[in-house]
Each structure stands twice: as C-alpha cells, then as structure tokens.
Amino acid sequence: MQQRERLRDDKKRLHQPSCRMNDDEFQLLVRGASACDMSVAGFLARSSLKAARDLDRTAAEIAGEREVVNELFALRRHLGQIGNNLNQVAKTLNSGGEAPQAEAVLAAVRHAAHRVDAFTQHYLDNEARVA
C-alpha cells in the first residue's frame, strides 16, 4: 500500500470536527470511503470540503447527483445480471451445447458498455467544466 504524502506544516489538518450519524448514515459513509479506497476520516474531509468549496450549487443539483449515484448502482446490478447470463452462455457452449441466446447476451454487453462509456465521458466533461 502506498503511503500518503505528508502535508506541509501550513497545510496540516489541526482541527477535528465531529458529527453524529445514525447507523444507516454511518454505514453509507463507510461504504463510500471503502469504494474510494480511503479512510472514513479522509473521505469525510474530502467530500465535505468539496461541497463547501462549491456553495453556488443548488439543492436541485445535489439531488441530481443522488439520482446519478442511484443510476450507477442500478447499472452495476444490471451489469451483474448480464454477467450471469454471459456465464450461463459460456457454460453451455463449453459443455458442447447450443446457446441461441448468445448473440442477444453479447449485444446487451456491448450496449451496456457503450452506455457506461458515454456516461463516463459526459460526467468527466462536466467535471472539467466545473473545475
């Protein structure tokens, strides 16, 4: 594991604010930090500072981000289902059987990959404009 770069004295974080969360909120925070491969404290600091630096954003934009995250999780579930279908096709073909649904499954994989690529590019383009 790579060690993080030490902050200069003038950049050191000296303050340690605290907040209270219920169990569901805390678990969401832990999952978010884990998904970003960050500590909970680091994730909390980075995400809260990012929000504080962009106070011009409206509540609608923040709500829109929640919708994007929800869609990404739905896409992840969908890709998992497609992966299961693809595994079933591979198992059938490897055992000498016929898999007439193979083309449809591969088309779904290509379509999903294209949507992920398009979304990622759109998101990155928007982030570049904001920064």
mmCIF file of C-alpha atoms in Angstrom:
data_model
loop_
_atom_site.group_PDB
_atom_site.id
_atom_site.type_symbol
_atom_site.label_atom_id
_atom_site.label_comp_id
_atom_site.label_asym_id
_atom_site.label_seq_id
_atom_site.Cartn_x
_atom_site.Cartn_y
_atom_site.Cartn_z
ATOM 1 C CA MET A 1 0.000 0.000 0.000
ATOM 2 C CA GLN A 2 1.310 3.409 -0.980
ATOM 3 C CA GLN A 3 1.824 5.825 1.890
ATOM 4 C CA ARG A 4 0.120 9.178 1.517
ATOM 5 C CA GLU A 5 2.198 12.286 1.089
ATOM 6 C CA ARG A 6 2.777 14.240 4.308
ATOM 7 C CA LEU A 7 1.279 17.698 4.470
ATOM 8 C CA ARG A 8 3.491 20.736 4.939
ATOM 9 C CA ASP A 9 3.182 22.451 8.320
ATOM 10 C CA ASP A 10 0.969 25.175 6.869
ATOM 11 C CA LYS A 11 -1.298 22.529 5.306
ATOM 12 C CA LYS A 12 -1.571 20.154 8.271
ATOM 13 C CA ARG A 13 -5.060 19.459 9.468
ATOM 14 C CA LEU A 14 -5.189 20.578 13.065
ATOM 15 C CA HIS A 15 -8.930 20.664 13.655
ATOM 16 C CA GLN A 16 -11.044 17.603 14.281
ATOM 17 C CA PRO A 17 -14.738 18.394 13.956
ATOM 18 C CA SER A 18 -17.244 15.739 14.918
ATOM 19 C CA CYS A 19 -20.748 14.888 13.830
ATOM 20 C CA ARG A 20 -23.384 12.390 14.790
ATOM 21 C CA MET A 21 -24.915 9.874 12.417
ATOM 22 C CA ASN A 22 -27.420 7.095 12.752
ATOM 23 C CA ASP A 23 -26.358 3.552 11.878
ATOM 24 C CA ASP A 24 -27.616 3.743 8.280
ATOM 25 C CA GLU A 25 -25.834 7.026 7.604
ATOM 26 C CA PHE A 26 -22.598 5.758 9.103
ATOM 27 C CA GLN A 27 -22.711 2.537 7.087
ATOM 28 C CA LEU A 28 -23.276 4.594 3.953
ATOM 29 C CA LEU A 29 -20.244 6.695 4.858
ATOM 30 C CA VAL A 30 -18.134 3.572 5.472
ATOM 31 C CA ARG A 31 -19.201 2.061 2.125
ATOM 32 C CA GLY A 32 -18.399 5.323 0.333
ATOM 33 C CA ALA A 33 -14.952 5.524 1.900
ATOM 34 C CA SER A 34 -14.286 1.874 1.094
ATOM 35 C CA ALA A 35 -15.377 2.317 -2.533
ATOM 36 C CA CYS A 36 -12.874 5.178 -2.857
ATOM 37 C CA ASP A 37 -10.172 3.227 -1.019
ATOM 38 C CA MET A 38 -9.988 5.961 1.615
ATOM 39 C CA SER A 39 -10.235 6.129 5.373
ATOM 40 C CA VAL A 40 -13.582 7.261 6.759
ATOM 41 C CA ALA A 41 -11.985 10.437 8.117
ATOM 42 C CA GLY A 42 -10.240 11.202 4.819
ATOM 43 C CA PHE A 43 -13.402 10.541 2.824
ATOM 44 C CA LEU A 44 -15.458 12.728 5.150
ATOM 45 C CA ALA A 45 -12.909 15.561 4.975
ATOM 46 C CA ARG A 46 -12.521 15.420 1.197
ATOM 47 C CA SER A 47 -16.233 15.196 0.415
ATOM 48 C CA SER A 48 -17.270 17.897 2.879
ATOM 49 C CA LEU A 49 -14.544 20.270 1.672
ATOM 50 C CA LYS A 50 -15.549 19.698 -1.934
ATOM 51 C CA ALA A 51 -19.138 20.597 -1.048
ATOM 52 C CA ALA A 52 -18.052 23.652 0.979
ATOM 53 C CA ARG A 53 -15.926 24.994 -1.885
ATOM 54 C CA ASP A 54 -18.887 24.954 -4.255
ATOM 55 C CA LEU A 55 -21.632 26.805 -2.380
ATOM 56 C CA ASP A 56 -23.184 28.130 -5.584
ATOM 57 C CA ARG A 57 -24.601 24.712 -6.380
ATOM 58 C CA THR A 58 -28.301 24.404 -5.866
ATOM 59 C CA ALA A 59 -30.194 21.776 -3.924
ATOM 60 C CA ALA A 60 -31.540 20.523 -7.253
ATOM 61 C CA GLU A 61 -28.011 19.835 -8.491
ATOM 62 C CA ILE A 62 -27.189 17.956 -5.321
ATOM 63 C CA ALA A 63 -30.400 15.963 -5.690
ATOM 64 C CA GLY A 64 -29.364 15.305 -9.297
ATOM 65 C CA GLU A 65 -26.105 13.820 -8.043
ATOM 66 C CA ARG A 66 -28.093 11.456 -5.818
ATOM 67 C CA GLU A 67 -30.034 10.353 -8.871
ATOM 68 C CA VAL A 68 -26.777 9.755 -10.754
ATOM 69 C CA VAL A 69 -25.443 7.638 -7.898
ATOM 70 C CA ASN A 70 -28.698 5.668 -7.767
ATOM 71 C CA GLU A 71 -28.491 5.089 -11.517
ATOM 72 C CA LEU A 72 -24.884 3.923 -11.222
ATOM 73 C CA PHE A 73 -25.864 1.384 -8.586
ATOM 74 C CA ALA A 74 -28.762 0.221 -10.786
ATOM 75 C CA LEU A 75 -26.339 -0.083 -13.708
ATOM 76 C CA ARG A 76 -23.986 -2.117 -11.542
ATOM 77 C CA ARG A 77 -26.816 -4.529 -10.672
ATOM 78 C CA HIS A 78 -27.796 -4.726 -14.348
ATOM 79 C CA LEU A 79 -24.219 -5.493 -15.385
ATOM 80 C CA GLY A 80 -24.135 -8.233 -12.757
ATOM 81 C CA GLN A 81 -27.258 -9.793 -14.278
ATOM 82 C CA ILE A 82 -25.758 -9.586 -17.764
ATOM 83 C CA GLY A 83 -22.580 -11.179 -16.396
ATOM 84 C CA ASN A 84 -24.632 -14.069 -15.005
ATOM 85 C CA ASN A 85 -26.292 -14.550 -18.399
ATOM 86 C CA LEU A 86 -22.912 -14.457 -20.109
ATOM 87 C CA ASN A 87 -21.547 -17.073 -17.706
ATOM 88 C CA GLN A 88 -24.528 -19.332 -18.439
ATOM 89 C CA VAL A 89 -23.923 -18.984 -22.172
ATOM 90 C CA ALA A 90 -20.225 -19.799 -21.738
ATOM 91 C CA LYS A 91 -21.019 -22.837 -19.584
ATOM 92 C CA THR A 92 -23.487 -24.141 -22.159
ATOM 93 C CA LEU A 93 -21.072 -23.630 -25.047
ATOM 94 C CA ASN A 94 -18.135 -25.157 -23.130
ATOM 95 C CA SER A 95 -20.193 -28.278 -22.421
ATOM 96 C CA GLY A 96 -20.950 -28.724 -26.127
ATOM 97 C CA GLY A 97 -24.479 -27.349 -26.018
ATOM 98 C CA GLU A 98 -26.086 -24.713 -28.157
ATOM 99 C CA ALA A 99 -26.799 -21.249 -26.862
ATOM 100 C CA PRO A 100 -29.167 -19.447 -29.230
ATOM 101 C CA GLN A 101 -29.339 -16.522 -26.788
ATOM 102 C CA ALA A 102 -25.572 -15.895 -27.062
ATOM 103 C CA GLU A 103 -25.902 -13.106 -29.637
ATOM 104 C CA ALA A 104 -28.559 -11.326 -27.568
ATOM 105 C CA VAL A 105 -26.407 -11.539 -24.432
ATOM 106 C CA LEU A 106 -23.343 -10.223 -26.282
ATOM 107 C CA ALA A 107 -25.435 -7.404 -27.754
ATOM 108 C CA ALA A 108 -26.586 -6.498 -24.221
ATOM 109 C CA VAL A 109 -22.962 -6.470 -23.058
ATOM 110 C CA ARG A 110 -21.927 -4.175 -25.925
ATOM 111 C CA HIS A 111 -24.904 -1.885 -25.334
ATOM 112 C CA ALA A 112 -24.204 -1.644 -21.585
ATOM 113 C CA ALA A 113 -20.505 -0.970 -22.198
ATOM 114 C CA HIS A 114 -21.391 1.794 -24.666
ATOM 115 C CA ARG A 115 -23.763 3.411 -22.130
ATOM 116 C CA VAL A 116 -21.110 3.250 -19.412
ATOM 117 C CA ASP A 117 -18.536 4.837 -21.737
ATOM 118 C CA ALA A 118 -20.942 7.582 -22.800
ATOM 119 C CA PHE A 119 -21.955 8.361 -19.233
ATOM 120 C CA THR A 120 -18.343 8.392 -18.045
ATOM 121 C CA GLN A 121 -17.317 10.798 -20.793
ATOM 122 C CA HIS A 122 -20.308 13.050 -20.103
ATOM 123 C CA TYR A 123 -19.522 13.069 -16.383
ATOM 124 C CA LEU A 124 -15.828 13.817 -16.947
ATOM 125 C CA ASP A 125 -16.668 16.624 -19.375
ATOM 126 C CA ASN A 126 -18.983 18.208 -16.789
ATOM 127 C CA GLU A 127 -16.371 17.847 -14.029
ATOM 128 C CA ALA A 128 -13.767 19.538 -16.231
ATOM 129 C CA ARG A 129 -16.108 22.496 -16.808
ATOM 130 C CA VAL A 130 -16.763 22.869 -13.065
ATOM 131 C CA ALA A 131 -13.070 22.705 -12.115
#
